[in-house]
Amino acid sequence: MLKKLISNKIFWIFLVSHIFLLNVNYAEWGDTYRILRASEFIRNIDYPKDEKRPPLFSAALAIRPEGVEQISWGRGEMLFFSLASFVIFFLLMEEFDISDRAKEYALLLFTFNPVFLYWSLRIYADVPFTALVLLFFYLLKRWKTSQEMKYIYLLGVIAGLAILTRFEGYILAVSLGLLILTDNEVKKRLPNLLKYGLTILIFILPWLVYRNPLQSKYLSEPAGRSYELTMVQILFTSLLYVFGFTSSSYFFSRKFNILKQYFRENKAMAYFIGIELLLILLWPAAIPRLFVPIIPLLIVPLSLAIDEYFSENKENVLFDLALLGGLLFFYLLAQYWLRLQFLILIKPLLFAAITIQFVNLGSIFYRNEKLFKFSLTLSLIIWSLASIWLHKDIFKAVVDANLYITNNL
């Protein structure tokens, strides 16, 4: 398996691109400094009482050697977690009975996804959490294949680590619990559920004793928000275009049977994605960051749909052209109306992206796979670079002011 990974060219593209972009951001987002602050508390065997985030990611950052600068070390760890996510995603692909072409599309869509790539360059817990999510579903596939009891305990450990990394870890833990209770293929439901639950509890009990999750600030934050139709529009639009090209939903609609079968065979994934989408609806301010852990899980059926579509010899009709054109038109309309930052706000890059979408649209309609793959790759790269470029100098003035004060006053 290692030989197969190393010989994969997309793996090396992923690694080189992440190394190249490692220090592209001049400064970090504000929450990063709270995470780093918490890591300094942990180095002193303490944790800030005003910190709502679980401690595991800060604990990982706290292993920084003495004298090493915090930001550089944090970015190095993000490179490690990003690479780990790719490797686990690669292993997960091997668990599915899919063609090499579908796997290639999946790895390409994963490598240059504009949302995942952007947040993999920020010192945030979302990508480490995604690595745990992918590992969780990889182990779940192994358990369903072998029915070995060790996997129940391993799944409990990973779920516990996920809870200690992100609050959404509870959603991940619940997803398997729901599977055990509802899937007729699962044997010894109650014993499995008890072993799984107790393993999680052992891992998270010290944290629960220290910090009651029912009193978390996360639970009180939505109470102060006004909920309106715009939130649904933001979620719907983001979900349509989160993959880095406007035609992704066309494949889901044309090959809806693939999506249905995928979720029927992977019920725990369906539970996790469904509850996560409800959370995103309640927390629109965190879009698109909250999409990070579910993007790889949705890339799989998208790749299967693309693969099956280009394996057919059917002739497209006017409806197909109308649907493809409608998705592109809605993208332009949504950007004018909602102005979502990760959907490209830089005008020259937006114009370039739209031009590429027309090429992509034509390649799909006429089933020209070579042109499709070229236009898809170009669209993903432009979309990703636009997201990175728009935010790379955020808080630059604040950091420069702090450096000036530190050095001169």
C-alpha positions as MATLAB code, in Angstrom:
seq = 'MLKKLISNKIFWIFLVSHIFLLNVNYAEWGDTYRILRASEFIRNIDYPKDEKRPPLFSAALAIRPEGVEQISWGRGEMLFFSLASFVIFFLLMEEFDISDRAKEYALLLFTFNPVFLYWSLRIYADVPFTALVLLFFYLLKRWKTSQEMKYIYLLGVIAGLAILTRFEGYILAVSLGLLILTDNEVKKRLPNLLKYGLTILIFILPWLVYRNPLQSKYLSEPAGRSYELTMVQILFTSLLYVFGFTSSSYFFSRKFNILKQYFRENKAMAYFIGIELLLILLWPAAIPRLFVPIIPLLIVPLSLAIDEYFSENKENVLFDLALLGGLLFFYLLAQYWLRLQFLILIKPLLFAAITIQFVNLGSIFYRNEKLFKFSLTLSLIIWSLASIWLHKDIFKAVVDANLYITNNL';
ca = [
       0.000    0.000    0.000;
       2.873    2.378    0.862;
       4.478    1.699   -2.517;
       1.182    2.454   -4.247;
       0.864    5.737   -2.337;
       4.421    6.875   -3.074;
       4.063    6.048   -6.758;
       0.896    8.157   -7.013;
       1.705   11.488   -8.720;
      -1.188   13.319   -7.024;
       0.365   12.516   -3.635;
       3.525   14.376   -4.633;
       1.506   17.268   -6.079;
      -0.346   17.485   -2.742;
       2.883   17.443   -0.727;
       4.788   19.951   -2.903;
       1.864   22.391   -3.134;
       1.409   22.378    0.653;
       5.129   22.924    1.276;
       5.151   25.735   -1.287;
       2.115   27.430    0.333;
       3.203   26.779    3.930;
       3.984   30.422    4.755;
       1.759   32.136    2.205;
      -0.320   33.756    4.974;
       1.262   36.862    6.493;
      -0.677   36.455    9.744;
      -3.187   34.063   11.283;
      -6.868   34.506   12.084;
      -7.747   35.769   15.558;
      -8.901   32.386   16.880;
      -5.487   30.897   16.072;
      -3.891   33.075   18.733;
      -6.405   31.822   21.312;
      -5.499   28.240   20.348;
      -1.788   29.061   20.690;
      -2.443   30.815   23.993;
      -4.167   27.671   25.266;
      -1.139   25.621   24.179;
       1.104   27.831   26.347;
      -1.200   27.206   29.316;
      -0.928   23.451   28.684;
       2.868   23.713   28.688;
       2.430   25.025   32.235;
      -0.010   22.218   33.165;
      -3.046   24.500   33.028;
      -5.899   25.459   30.688;
      -7.578   28.870   30.350;
     -11.002   29.011   31.988;
     -12.316   31.353   29.272;
     -11.387   28.960   26.430;
     -14.431   27.177   24.941;
     -12.445   24.902   22.603;
     -11.535   21.318   23.524;
      -7.841   20.948   24.427;
      -6.388   18.240   22.170;
      -5.247   20.426   19.258;
      -3.686   22.939   21.647;
      -2.029   20.008   23.444;
      -0.549   18.864   20.120;
       0.818   22.377   19.561;
       2.200   22.413   23.100;
       4.834   19.764   22.275;
       6.814   22.556   20.561;
      10.518   22.397   21.443;
      11.866   25.245   23.553;
      13.002   28.216   21.472;
      10.952   27.313   18.376;
       8.617   30.077   17.230;
       4.907   29.259   17.745;
       3.516   30.142   14.305;
       6.201   28.264   12.377;
       5.747   25.193   14.569;
       1.976   25.380   14.203;
       2.206   25.593   10.419;
       4.569   22.629   10.418;
       2.026   20.610   12.395;
      -0.706   21.652    9.959;
       1.447   20.291    7.125;
       1.665   16.994    9.019;
      -2.102   16.822    9.662;
      -2.864   17.747    6.047;
      -0.565   15.004    4.790;
      -2.114   12.562    7.268;
      -5.569   13.480    5.926;
      -4.454   12.734    2.364;
      -2.909    9.373    3.340;
      -6.005    8.279    5.296;
      -8.273    9.455    2.466;
      -6.127    7.388    0.078;
      -6.528    4.326    2.335;
     -10.272    4.939    2.583;
     -10.468    4.988   -1.230;
      -8.887    1.537   -1.271;
     -11.746    0.239    0.895;
     -14.316    1.158   -1.757;
     -14.847   -1.063   -4.779;
     -14.299    1.685   -7.350;
     -12.267    2.104  -10.539;
      -8.810    3.653  -10.712;
     -10.291    6.524  -12.716;
     -12.791    7.307   -9.941;
      -9.942    7.210   -7.381;
      -7.916    9.622   -9.506;
     -10.827   12.064   -9.659;
     -11.337   11.737   -5.893;
      -7.682   12.489   -5.105;
      -7.657   15.432   -7.539;
     -10.827   16.920   -6.025;
      -9.395   16.414   -2.537;
      -5.981   17.913   -3.314;
      -7.235   21.155   -4.818;
     -10.516   21.615   -3.000;
     -10.556   25.378   -2.301;
     -12.076   25.047    1.176;
      -9.911   22.179    2.442;
      -6.721   23.619    0.928;
      -7.290   27.048    2.436;
      -7.977   25.772    5.955;
      -5.089   23.314    5.777;
      -2.825   26.386    5.669;
      -4.351   27.917    8.805;
      -3.563   26.878   12.384;
      -7.065   25.637   13.143;
      -8.379   22.316   14.441;
     -10.593   21.596   11.407;
      -8.027   19.657    9.368;
      -6.747   17.593   12.345;
     -10.404   16.863   13.112;
     -10.953   15.858    9.469;
      -8.031   13.428    9.702;
      -9.757   11.803   12.685;
     -13.090   11.723   10.831;
     -11.487    9.980    7.857;
      -9.661    7.534   10.139;
     -12.936    6.852   11.941;
     -14.777    5.913    8.740;
     -11.784    3.943    7.458;
     -11.810    1.830   10.651;
     -15.590    1.533   10.393;
     -15.234    0.051    6.889;
     -12.671   -2.395    8.245;
     -14.955   -3.356   11.138;
     -17.971   -3.949    8.869;
     -15.804   -6.171    6.667;
     -14.129   -8.220    9.408;
     -16.474   -7.840   12.436;
     -13.370   -8.008   14.662;
     -14.044   -6.629   18.135;
     -10.798   -4.629   18.245;
     -12.279   -2.165   15.757;
     -15.117   -1.243   18.143;
     -12.542   -0.208   20.734;
     -10.431    1.626   18.142;
     -13.527    3.482   16.917;
     -14.263    4.478   20.508;
     -10.722    5.809   20.892;
     -10.919    7.843   17.663;
     -14.366    9.198   18.582;
     -12.986   10.226   21.990;
     -10.014   11.969   20.387;
     -12.388   13.713   17.951;
     -14.513   15.023   20.863;
     -11.348   16.375   22.480;
     -10.409   18.092   19.180;
     -13.663   19.697   18.027;
     -17.125   20.032   19.542;
     -18.463   18.246   16.424;
     -16.720   15.136   17.721;
     -19.961   14.435   19.591;
     -21.732   14.286   16.201;
     -19.133   11.819   14.931;
     -19.560    9.660   18.038;
     -23.360    9.707   17.737;
     -23.232    8.714   14.040;
     -21.842    5.253   14.847;
     -24.202    4.901   17.794;
     -27.124    5.478   15.429;
     -25.671    2.954   12.975;
     -25.372    0.281   15.670;
     -28.982    0.882   16.734;
     -30.539    1.033   13.252;
     -28.494   -1.215   10.941;
     -29.830   -4.772   10.737;
     -26.383   -6.030    9.638;
     -24.854   -5.111   13.003;
     -24.790   -8.070   15.393;
     -24.895   -7.874   19.204;
     -26.151   -4.298   19.154;
     -26.315   -3.593   22.886;
     -22.902   -5.142   23.777;
     -21.252   -3.300   20.866;
     -22.894   -0.020   21.856;
     -21.789   -0.423   25.486;
     -18.178   -1.256   24.564;
     -18.068    1.661   22.133;
     -19.633    4.111   24.593;
     -17.454    3.070   27.526;
     -14.280    3.417   25.440;
     -15.282    6.967   24.512;
     -16.136    7.779   28.124;
     -12.761    6.574   29.406;
     -11.011    8.971   27.015;
     -13.136   12.037   27.610;
     -14.077   11.646   31.295;
     -11.197   13.814   32.646;
     -12.257   16.596   30.264;
     -15.946   16.213   31.201;
     -15.038   16.500   34.879;
     -12.970   19.610   34.175;
     -15.424   21.258   31.731;
     -19.146   20.401   31.513;
     -20.039   20.323   27.762;
     -23.650   21.311   28.542;
     -22.321   24.654   29.823;
     -20.197   25.307   26.729;
     -20.364   28.757   25.135;
     -20.925   26.961   21.817;
     -24.458   26.089   22.959;
     -25.358   29.659   23.902;
     -23.933   31.401   20.818;
     -26.820   30.587   18.404;
     -29.347   32.022   20.896;
     -28.305   35.583   20.068;
     -28.681   35.164   16.307;
     -31.615   36.104   14.130;
     -32.528   33.274   11.766;
     -33.845   34.150    8.344;
     -34.123   32.805    4.786;
     -30.652   34.142    3.885;
     -29.092   31.461    6.101;
     -30.741   28.712    4.050;
     -29.604   30.438    0.840;
     -26.014   30.580    2.102;
     -26.033   26.887    3.070;
     -27.643   25.797   -0.210;
     -25.307   27.917   -2.365;
     -22.220   26.800   -0.454;
     -23.204   23.154   -0.797;
     -23.695   23.579   -4.562;
     -20.271   25.102   -5.184;
     -18.063   23.845   -2.350;
     -16.214   21.461   -4.711;
     -14.487   24.178   -6.750;
     -16.438   23.991  -10.020;
     -20.021   24.923  -10.848;
     -21.063   21.651  -12.509;
     -20.621   19.306   -9.538;
     -24.344   19.224   -8.736;
     -25.078   18.196  -12.327;
     -23.308   14.864  -11.714;
     -25.187   14.329   -8.444;
     -28.526   14.986  -10.165;
     -27.744   12.815  -13.200;
     -26.390    9.985  -11.042;
     -28.609   10.365   -7.990;
     -28.806    6.575   -7.683;
     -25.065    6.535   -6.875;
     -25.560    9.054   -4.060;
     -28.503    7.035   -2.671;
     -26.568    3.766   -2.790;
     -23.496    5.390   -1.230;
     -25.471    6.626    1.773;
     -27.425    3.357    2.019;
     -24.136    1.434    2.261;
     -22.497    4.029    4.547;
     -25.261    4.988    6.957;
     -22.953    6.354    9.640;
     -21.504    8.780    7.068;
     -25.047    9.803    6.114;
     -25.898   10.479    9.780;
     -22.702   12.467   10.310;
     -23.129   14.558    7.147;
     -26.828   15.185    7.834;
     -26.318   16.379   11.420;
     -23.261   18.395   10.376;
     -25.351   20.198    7.723;
     -27.942   21.052   10.374;
     -25.130   22.469   12.514;
     -23.908   24.556    9.577;
     -27.437   25.891    9.145;
     -27.399   26.994   12.791;
     -23.857   28.391   12.467;
     -23.690   30.175    9.078;
     -20.944   32.506   10.308;
     -18.562   29.509   10.232;
     -19.225   28.771    6.540;
     -17.280   27.412    4.721;
     -14.975   26.162    7.505;
     -17.544   23.734    8.905;
     -17.681   22.007    5.515;
     -14.067   20.809    5.874;
     -14.760   17.390    7.526;
     -17.647   16.465    5.212;
     -16.042   17.519    1.907;
     -13.877   14.344    1.565;
     -16.908   12.164    2.360;
     -18.922   13.836   -0.429;
     -16.020   13.751   -2.888;
     -16.283    9.949   -3.029;
     -19.814    9.738   -4.539;
     -19.043   12.759   -6.748;
     -16.048   10.906   -8.214;
     -18.142    7.789   -8.724;
     -20.779    9.865  -10.534;
     -18.174   11.503  -12.806;
     -16.622    8.127  -13.583;
     -19.959    6.540  -14.508;
     -21.029    9.575  -16.544;
     -17.949    9.445  -18.791;
     -18.307    5.673  -19.138;
     -21.645    6.104  -20.909;
     -22.227    6.692  -24.601;
     -25.578    8.434  -24.225;
     -26.259   11.634  -26.114;
     -27.145   14.660  -24.011;
     -30.299   16.658  -24.662;
     -31.286   20.293  -24.289;
     -32.292   19.722  -20.662;
     -28.679   18.822  -19.784;
     -27.407   22.047  -21.334;
     -30.100   24.030  -19.503;
     -29.145   22.435  -16.171;
     -25.416   23.044  -16.660;
     -26.050   26.624  -17.781;
     -28.492   27.173  -14.915;
     -25.902   26.128  -12.344;
     -23.390   28.564  -13.830;
     -25.972   31.373  -13.964;
     -27.060   30.710  -10.370;
     -23.415   30.856   -9.279;
     -23.084   34.351  -10.802;
     -26.411   35.439   -9.312;
     -25.482   34.087   -5.868;
     -22.124   35.834   -5.932;
     -23.789   39.119   -6.840;
     -26.389   38.633   -4.119;
     -24.512   36.892   -1.274;
     -20.856   37.720   -2.092;
     -19.483   34.605   -0.386;
     -15.727   35.028   -0.057;
     -14.700   31.456   -0.861;
     -16.678   31.609   -4.131;
     -14.140   34.120   -5.563;
     -14.460   37.885   -5.070;
     -11.324   38.994   -6.965;
     -12.672   40.215  -10.318;
      -9.848   39.082  -12.671;
      -9.820   35.612  -11.104;
     -13.618   35.509  -11.131;
     -13.594   36.275  -14.862;
     -10.970   33.541  -15.419;
     -13.007   31.062  -13.367;
     -16.181   31.815  -15.312;
     -14.350   31.336  -18.625;
     -13.093   27.955  -17.398;
     -16.636   26.997  -16.319;
     -17.851   27.533  -19.887;
     -15.124   25.189  -21.141;
     -16.010   22.712  -18.394;
     -19.694   22.937  -19.302;
     -18.958   22.211  -22.965;
     -16.683   19.281  -22.127;
     -19.437   17.716  -20.004;
     -22.175   18.247  -22.595;
     -20.092   16.715  -25.386;
     -18.515   14.093  -23.056;
     -14.954   15.110  -23.821;
     -13.209   13.668  -20.776;
      -9.719   14.965  -21.531;
     -11.013   18.518  -21.832;
     -13.141   17.998  -18.724;
     -10.173   16.857  -16.638;
      -8.088   19.794  -17.861;
     -10.824   22.374  -17.188;
     -11.640   20.789  -13.812;
      -8.003   20.953  -12.672;
      -7.677   24.559  -13.852;
     -10.938   25.541  -12.145;
      -9.860   23.959   -8.856;
      -6.466   25.699   -8.922;
      -7.909   29.135   -9.776;
     -10.657   28.765   -7.169;
      -8.164   27.699   -4.473;
      -5.626   30.423   -5.265;
      -8.382   33.056   -5.244;
      -9.467   31.981   -1.728;
      -5.877   31.966   -0.470;
      -4.912   35.260   -2.125;
      -7.982   37.105   -0.794;
      -7.098   36.323    2.830;
      -3.310   35.937    2.860;
      -2.665   39.481    4.181;
      -5.550   39.631    6.645;
      -4.532   41.276    9.953;
      -1.220   42.355    8.355;
      -1.555   45.912    9.677;
      -2.357   44.637   13.185;
       0.673   42.334   13.244;
       2.964   45.051   11.865;
       1.712   47.468   14.516;
       2.367   44.920   17.270;
       5.877   44.250   15.953;
       6.607   47.974   15.842;
       5.382   48.462   19.415;
       7.369   45.457   20.652;
      10.587   46.571   18.951;
      10.430   50.343   19.468;
       8.218   51.321   22.384;
];
